[in-house]
mmCIF file of C-alpha atoms in Angstrom:
data_model
loop_
_atom_site.group_PDB
_atom_site.id
_atom_site.type_symbol
_atom_site.label_atom_id
_atom_site.label_comp_id
_atom_site.label_asym_id
_atom_site.label_seq_id
_atom_site.Cartn_x
_atom_site.Cartn_y
_atom_site.Cartn_z
ATOM 1 C CA UNK A 1 119.779 103.295 66.924
ATOM 2 C CA UNK A 2 118.437 99.791 66.533
ATOM 3 C CA UNK A 3 118.542 98.246 63.077
ATOM 4 C CA UNK A 4 115.400 96.281 62.310
ATOM 5 C CA UNK A 5 114.940 94.407 59.037
ATOM 6 C CA UNK A 6 111.360 93.608 58.090
ATOM 7 C CA UNK A 7 110.106 91.291 55.355
ATOM 8 C CA UNK A 8 106.466 90.969 54.394
ATOM 9 C CA UNK A 9 105.338 87.958 52.428
ATOM 10 C CA UNK A 10 101.778 86.807 51.865
ATOM 11 C CA UNK A 11 100.329 88.611 54.851
ATOM 12 C CA UNK A 12 103.015 87.360 57.195
ATOM 13 C CA UNK A 13 105.828 89.472 58.535
ATOM 14 C CA UNK A 14 109.310 88.439 59.608
ATOM 15 C CA UNK A 15 111.045 91.089 61.707
ATOM 16 C CA UNK A 16 114.764 90.802 62.462
ATOM 17 C CA UNK A 17 116.267 93.264 64.946
ATOM 18 C CA UNK A 18 120.069 93.510 64.920
ATOM 19 C CA UNK A 19 122.075 94.162 68.098
ATOM 20 C CA UNK A 20 121.501 94.382 71.834
ATOM 21 C CA UNK A 21 117.961 95.282 72.900
ATOM 22 C CA UNK A 22 118.041 97.246 76.147
ATOM 23 C CA UNK A 23 116.433 100.354 77.607
ATOM 24 C CA UNK A 24 118.317 102.529 75.116
ATOM 25 C CA UNK A 25 116.454 101.061 72.135
ATOM 26 C CA UNK A 26 113.498 98.971 73.295
ATOM 27 C CA UNK A 27 111.116 101.827 72.427
ATOM 28 C CA UNK A 28 112.399 101.712 68.857
ATOM 29 C CA UNK A 29 111.631 98.015 68.686
ATOM 30 C CA UNK A 30 108.223 98.728 70.193
ATOM 31 C CA UNK A 31 107.549 101.248 67.406
ATOM 32 C CA UNK A 32 108.554 98.781 64.684
ATOM 33 C CA UNK A 33 106.364 96.049 66.143
ATOM 34 C CA UNK A 34 103.355 98.307 66.627
ATOM 35 C CA UNK A 35 103.577 99.491 63.034
ATOM 36 C CA UNK A 36 103.821 95.912 61.829
ATOM 37 C CA UNK A 37 100.808 94.866 63.884
ATOM 38 C CA UNK A 38 98.692 97.790 62.680
ATOM 39 C CA UNK A 39 98.240 95.988 59.369
ATOM 40 C CA UNK A 40 96.816 92.971 61.246
ATOM 41 C CA UNK A 41 99.065 90.411 59.543
ATOM 42 C CA UNK A 42 98.301 86.683 59.776
ATOM 43 C CA UNK A 43 101.535 86.171 61.624
ATOM 44 C CA UNK A 44 104.454 88.155 62.979
ATOM 45 C CA UNK A 45 107.720 86.288 63.434
ATOM 46 C CA UNK A 46 110.278 88.155 65.543
ATOM 47 C CA UNK A 47 113.598 86.628 64.573
ATOM 48 C CA UNK A 48 116.071 87.195 67.399
ATOM 49 C CA UNK A 49 119.040 85.358 65.888
ATOM 50 C CA UNK A 50 120.948 88.661 65.593
ATOM 51 C CA UNK A 51 120.138 89.827 69.122
ATOM 52 C CA UNK A 52 122.947 88.736 71.461
ATOM 53 C CA UNK A 53 121.437 90.430 74.519
ATOM 54 C CA UNK A 54 118.039 91.563 75.734
ATOM 55 C CA UNK A 55 116.975 93.029 79.072
ATOM 56 C CA UNK A 56 113.520 93.176 80.622
ATOM 57 C CA UNK A 57 112.603 96.342 78.703
ATOM 58 C CA UNK A 58 112.938 94.304 75.500
ATOM 59 C CA UNK A 59 110.983 91.460 77.020
ATOM 60 C CA UNK A 60 108.255 93.919 78.063
ATOM 61 C CA UNK A 61 108.032 95.119 74.463
ATOM 62 C CA UNK A 62 107.467 91.550 73.302
ATOM 63 C CA UNK A 63 104.882 90.860 76.018
ATOM 64 C CA UNK A 64 102.963 93.937 74.911
ATOM 65 C CA UNK A 65 103.208 92.752 71.297
ATOM 66 C CA UNK A 66 101.867 89.345 72.302
ATOM 67 C CA UNK A 67 98.881 90.922 74.005
ATOM 68 C CA UNK A 68 98.058 93.086 70.983
ATOM 69 C CA UNK A 69 98.559 90.142 68.620
ATOM 70 C CA UNK A 70 96.239 87.896 70.611
ATOM 71 C CA UNK A 71 93.497 90.514 70.671
ATOM 72 C CA UNK A 72 93.533 90.959 66.913
ATOM 73 C CA UNK A 73 94.145 87.351 65.922
ATOM 74 C CA UNK A 74 97.736 87.689 64.724
ATOM 75 C CA UNK A 75 99.998 84.724 65.438
ATOM 76 C CA UNK A 76 103.176 85.959 67.150
ATOM 77 C CA UNK A 77 106.196 83.661 67.109
ATOM 78 C CA UNK A 78 109.694 84.274 68.458
ATOM 79 C CA UNK A 79 112.622 82.427 66.940
ATOM 80 C CA UNK A 80 116.411 82.219 66.899
ATOM 81 C CA UNK A 81 116.876 82.974 70.595
ATOM 82 C CA UNK A 82 120.536 83.058 71.626
ATOM 83 C CA UNK A 83 121.508 81.662 75.033
ATOM 84 C CA UNK A 84 121.527 84.985 76.913
ATOM 85 C CA UNK A 85 118.165 85.962 75.456
ATOM 86 C CA UNK A 86 116.624 82.566 76.149
ATOM 87 C CA UNK A 87 117.912 82.846 79.707
ATOM 88 C CA UNK A 88 115.911 85.991 80.511
ATOM 89 C CA UNK A 89 112.734 84.406 79.113
ATOM 90 C CA UNK A 90 113.337 81.388 81.344
ATOM 91 C CA UNK A 91 114.068 83.498 84.435
ATOM 92 C CA UNK A 92 110.874 85.476 83.831
ATOM 93 C CA UNK A 93 109.019 82.190 83.137
ATOM 94 C CA UNK A 94 107.884 83.572 79.814
ATOM 95 C CA UNK A 95 109.363 80.733 77.759
ATOM 96 C CA UNK A 96 106.102 78.893 78.435
ATOM 97 C CA UNK A 97 103.939 81.848 77.447
ATOM 98 C CA UNK A 98 105.397 82.680 74.029
ATOM 99 C CA UNK A 99 105.433 80.434 70.994
ATOM 100 C CA UNK A 100 109.165 79.954 70.443
ATOM 101 C CA UNK A 101 110.661 78.272 67.372
ATOM 102 C CA UNK A 102 114.254 77.400 66.559
ATOM 103 C CA UNK A 103 114.465 79.463 63.364
ATOM 104 C CA UNK A 104 112.380 81.308 60.792
ATOM 105 C CA UNK A 105 111.550 78.130 58.847
ATOM 106 C CA UNK A 106 110.350 76.377 61.973
ATOM 107 C CA UNK A 107 108.396 79.479 62.986
ATOM 108 C CA UNK A 108 106.589 79.489 59.654
ATOM 109 C CA UNK A 109 105.747 75.809 60.049
ATOM 110 C CA UNK A 110 104.656 76.059 63.662
ATOM 111 C CA UNK B 1 143.239 91.753 103.152
ATOM 112 C CA UNK B 2 140.223 93.965 103.465
ATOM 113 C CA UNK B 3 138.196 93.975 106.637
ATOM 114 C CA UNK B 4 134.864 92.292 106.186
ATOM 115 C CA UNK B 5 131.899 91.454 108.251
ATOM 116 C CA UNK B 6 129.119 88.937 108.156
ATOM 117 C CA UNK B 7 126.114 91.185 108.102
ATOM 118 C CA UNK B 8 122.711 90.457 109.492
ATOM 119 C CA UNK B 9 121.284 90.357 106.011
ATOM 120 C CA UNK B 10 119.126 87.365 106.736
ATOM 121 C CA UNK B 11 116.372 89.631 108.010
ATOM 122 C CA UNK B 12 116.592 92.153 105.211
ATOM 123 C CA UNK B 13 117.651 90.006 102.294
ATOM 124 C CA UNK B 14 115.325 90.136 99.349
ATOM 125 C CA UNK B 15 116.912 87.173 97.592
ATOM 126 C CA UNK B 16 115.574 83.946 99.004
ATOM 127 C CA UNK B 17 118.469 81.728 97.940
ATOM 128 C CA UNK B 18 120.087 80.702 101.226
ATOM 129 C CA UNK B 19 120.504 81.574 104.858
ATOM 130 C CA UNK B 20 124.204 80.647 104.969
ATOM 131 C CA UNK B 21 126.093 83.840 105.864
ATOM 132 C CA UNK B 22 128.144 85.409 103.123
ATOM 133 C CA UNK B 23 131.228 87.343 104.246
ATOM 134 C CA UNK B 24 130.682 90.818 102.873
ATOM 135 C CA UNK B 25 133.748 92.842 101.897
ATOM 136 C CA UNK B 26 133.795 96.344 103.335
ATOM 137 C CA UNK B 27 136.090 99.310 102.887
ATOM 138 C CA UNK B 28 136.815 101.109 99.650
ATOM 139 C CA UNK B 29 135.760 99.215 96.538
ATOM 140 C CA UNK B 30 138.666 98.183 94.297
ATOM 141 C CA UNK B 31 136.453 99.034 91.323
ATOM 142 C CA UNK B 32 134.072 101.991 91.442
ATOM 143 C CA UNK B 33 132.629 103.917 88.510
ATOM 144 C CA UNK B 34 130.210 106.812 88.241
ATOM 145 C CA UNK B 35 127.746 107.058 85.379
ATOM 146 C CA UNK B 36 124.838 109.293 84.470
ATOM 147 C CA UNK B 37 121.286 108.002 84.331
ATOM 148 C CA UNK B 38 121.332 107.529 80.575
ATOM 149 C CA UNK B 39 120.375 104.223 78.944
ATOM 150 C CA UNK B 40 123.082 104.582 76.295
ATOM 151 C CA UNK B 41 125.703 103.810 78.947
ATOM 152 C CA UNK B 42 124.094 100.520 80.025
ATOM 153 C CA UNK B 43 126.171 98.455 77.616
ATOM 154 C CA UNK B 44 129.388 99.857 79.109
ATOM 155 C CA UNK B 45 128.212 98.997 82.609
ATOM 156 C CA UNK B 46 127.376 95.447 81.474
ATOM 157 C CA UNK B 47 130.825 95.047 79.931
ATOM 158 C CA UNK B 48 132.500 96.246 83.139
ATOM 159 C CA UNK B 49 130.528 93.895 85.385
ATOM 160 C CA UNK B 50 131.031 90.972 83.058
ATOM 161 C CA UNK B 51 134.804 91.569 82.852
ATOM 162 C CA UNK B 52 135.282 91.930 86.631
ATOM 163 C CA UNK B 53 133.079 88.899 87.293
ATOM 164 C CA UNK B 54 135.238 86.904 84.911
ATOM 165 C CA UNK B 55 138.319 87.919 86.923
ATOM 166 C CA UNK B 56 136.502 86.712 90.033
ATOM 167 C CA UNK B 57 136.347 83.248 88.525
ATOM 168 C CA UNK B 58 132.793 83.064 87.176
ATOM 169 C CA UNK B 59 132.051 81.301 83.902
ATOM 170 C CA UNK B 60 130.686 83.123 80.861
ATOM 171 C CA UNK B 61 127.068 82.252 81.592
ATOM 172 C CA UNK B 62 127.264 83.552 85.175
ATOM 173 C CA UNK B 63 129.078 86.703 84.028
ATOM 174 C CA UNK B 64 126.339 87.355 81.492
ATOM 175 C CA UNK B 65 123.656 86.847 84.104
ATOM 176 C CA UNK B 66 125.325 89.229 86.562
ATOM 177 C CA UNK B 67 125.609 91.829 83.808
ATOM 178 C CA UNK B 68 121.865 91.367 83.284
ATOM 179 C CA UNK B 69 121.160 91.787 87.017
ATOM 180 C CA UNK B 70 123.141 95.046 87.075
ATOM 181 C CA UNK B 71 121.426 96.223 83.883
ATOM 182 C CA UNK B 72 118.045 95.621 85.525
ATOM 183 C CA UNK B 73 119.107 97.480 88.654
ATOM 184 C CA UNK B 74 120.343 100.445 86.605
ATOM 185 C CA UNK B 75 117.141 100.477 84.527
ATOM 186 C CA UNK B 76 115.103 100.653 87.731
ATOM 187 C CA UNK B 77 117.148 103.610 88.948
ATOM 188 C CA UNK B 78 116.868 105.395 85.591
ATOM 189 C CA UNK B 79 113.128 104.791 85.154
ATOM 190 C CA UNK B 80 111.727 104.836 88.671
ATOM 191 C CA UNK B 81 114.380 106.627 90.717
ATOM 192 C CA UNK B 82 115.224 109.451 88.363
ATOM 193 C CA UNK B 83 112.046 109.299 86.210
ATOM 194 C CA UNK B 84 114.294 109.113 83.112
ATOM 195 C CA UNK B 85 116.059 112.351 84.041
ATOM 196 C CA UNK B 86 119.413 112.142 82.190
ATOM 197 C CA UNK B 87 121.646 113.891 84.743
ATOM 198 C CA UNK B 88 121.232 111.647 87.778
ATOM 199 C CA UNK B 89 124.390 110.118 89.227
ATOM 200 C CA UNK B 90 124.764 106.373 89.684
ATOM 201 C CA UNK B 91 127.736 104.565 91.228
ATOM 202 C CA UNK B 92 128.669 100.952 90.579
ATOM 203 C CA UNK B 93 131.115 99.390 93.058
ATOM 204 C CA UNK B 94 132.578 95.901 92.875
ATOM 205 C CA UNK B 95 134.518 93.826 95.385
ATOM 206 C CA UNK B 96 135.844 90.278 95.005
ATOM 207 C CA UNK B 97 134.820 88.095 97.942
ATOM 208 C CA UNK B 98 137.959 86.302 99.129
ATOM 209 C CA UNK B 99 137.090 84.097 102.079
ATOM 210 C CA UNK B 100 140.368 82.210 102.231
ATOM 211 C CA UNK B 101 142.482 85.170 101.175
ATOM 212 C CA UNK B 102 143.397 83.389 97.957
ATOM 213 C CA UNK B 103 141.140 82.974 94.957
ATOM 214 C CA UNK B 104 137.840 84.883 94.958
ATOM 215 C CA UNK B 105 134.819 82.794 95.908
ATOM 216 C CA UNK B 106 132.311 85.400 94.876
ATOM 217 C CA UNK B 107 131.616 89.016 94.098
ATOM 218 C CA UNK B 108 129.840 91.892 95.792
ATOM 219 C CA UNK B 109 128.211 94.508 93.570
ATOM 220 C CA UNK B 110 126.655 97.710 94.915
ATOM 221 C CA UNK B 111 124.536 100.195 92.975
ATOM 222 C CA UNK B 112 123.999 103.596 94.597
ATOM 223 C CA UNK B 113 122.094 106.661 93.468
ATOM 224 C CA UNK B 114 120.838 110.050 94.592
ATOM 225 C CA UNK B 115 117.289 109.413 93.455
ATOM 226 C CA UNK B 116 114.180 109.578 95.595
ATOM 227 C CA UNK B 117 114.096 107.185 98.508
ATOM 228 C CA UNK B 118 111.548 104.430 98.944
ATOM 229 C CA UNK B 119 110.990 102.043 101.812
ATOM 230 C CA UNK B 120 113.113 98.948 101.034
ATOM 231 C CA UNK B 121 110.350 96.566 102.089
ATOM 232 C CA UNK B 122 108.104 98.069 99.413
ATOM 233 C CA UNK B 123 110.480 97.005 96.638
ATOM 234 C CA UNK B 124 109.130 93.614 95.632
ATOM 235 C CA UNK B 125 108.897 91.304 92.683
ATOM 236 C CA UNK B 126 105.463 91.082 91.105
ATOM 237 C CA UNK B 127 103.358 87.981 90.600
ATOM 238 C CA UNK B 128 104.792 86.309 87.495
ATOM 239 C CA UNK B 129 101.472 84.623 86.724
ATOM 240 C CA UNK B 130 100.127 88.075 85.956
ATOM 241 C CA UNK B 131 101.454 88.288 82.404
ATOM 242 C CA UNK B 132 101.974 91.951 81.572
ATOM 243 C CA UNK B 133 104.761 94.196 80.316
ATOM 244 C CA UNK B 134 107.302 95.373 82.887
ATOM 245 C CA UNK B 135 107.932 94.802 86.561
ATOM 246 C CA UNK B 136 110.428 91.967 86.119
ATOM 247 C CA UNK B 137 113.632 93.673 87.240
ATOM 248 C CA UNK B 138 113.539 92.779 90.939
ATOM 249 C CA UNK B 139 112.583 89.176 90.171
ATOM 250 C CA UNK B 140 115.479 88.842 87.735
ATOM 251 C CA UNK B 141 117.957 90.255 90.275
ATOM 252 C CA UNK B 142 116.696 87.887 92.968
ATOM 253 C CA UNK B 143 116.895 84.873 90.692
ATOM 254 C CA UNK B 144 120.426 85.587 89.526
ATOM 255 C CA UNK B 145 122.150 86.739 92.706
ATOM 256 C CA UNK B 146 122.855 84.622 95.780
ATOM 257 C CA UNK B 147 121.569 87.434 97.941
ATOM 258 C CA UNK B 148 120.419 91.007 97.431
ATOM 259 C CA UNK B 149 118.899 93.778 99.487
ATOM 260 C CA UNK B 150 117.912 97.405 99.181
ATOM 261 C CA UNK B 151 118.589 100.079 101.760
ATOM 262 C CA UNK B 152 118.287 103.816 102.013
ATOM 263 C CA UNK B 153 121.549 105.737 101.783
ATOM 264 C CA UNK B 154 122.378 107.971 104.701
ATOM 265 C CA UNK B 155 121.107 111.283 103.308
ATOM 266 C CA UNK B 156 119.702 110.794 99.852
ATOM 267 C CA UNK B 157 119.182 107.984 97.391
ATOM 268 C CA UNK B 158 119.085 104.207 97.538
ATOM 269 C CA UNK B 159 121.649 101.435 97.708
ATOM 270 C CA UNK B 160 121.243 97.961 96.217
ATOM 271 C CA UNK B 161 123.696 95.355 97.499
ATOM 272 C CA UNK B 162 124.061 92.172 95.444
ATOM 273 C CA UNK B 163 126.199 89.171 96.368
ATOM 274 C CA UNK B 164 126.989 86.222 94.150
ATOM 275 C CA UNK B 165 128.955 83.162 95.272
ATOM 276 C CA UNK B 166 130.520 80.546 93.030
ATOM 277 C CA UNK B 167 128.517 77.718 94.529
ATOM 278 C CA UNK B 168 125.424 79.959 94.586
ATOM 279 C CA UNK B 169 125.040 79.370 98.271
#
């Protein structure tokens, strides 16, 4: 089971999954993100600093989130990407598609 | 030393990296594991591939990337081959590539299953400019490995052969 910590402040949400995100738990992350987006927050920051590994099922979850966020006017920002996670975004050429910040503070300021 | 051959992969290779022949180990794999088509075992498969790759002389970054390539291959088998059925069998086999007979210069990784067969030439990466969820697995495998190709197994199932060389040739 994937642990996901969520903080809501002033209409903005910071979501922090903990652990590897692969096919065994990407649907759980998808559920957390969809529930967060249902409230149409101003922004959703997905803080990946505690995710040491992600496969393409996790990336697909985030692409879907980006598409929903864009449609409804929510700003989606990823932050805290570890090397292995950044690598899959680069291989998939999605590092240019997402807004990626170094950490939560930078994501809030971006 | 194991017998090996230089296969005619150039025609069937799905990885575009290079046309320099890679000597492919044959014979029984020194490491071979069987797993069921259940996502909860993916992390164990990644750990195995990463550890054996390390023993074949790859650095941490390359080991992590090869674990990702195998993860993507297994996910494809679980989702598309077995349609998420939890009792499908999958085999992971690993060989060091030892061209000089001394230190390994690469690794060969083979994923086999008993899932439905598809024509290998129909297994392709999608257009990355089409931003949508999913469909990245084959692209990721091709980008990471020096060479890779799919083939039908003799009676049932598919086989994915992946080769990675130290100099990424």
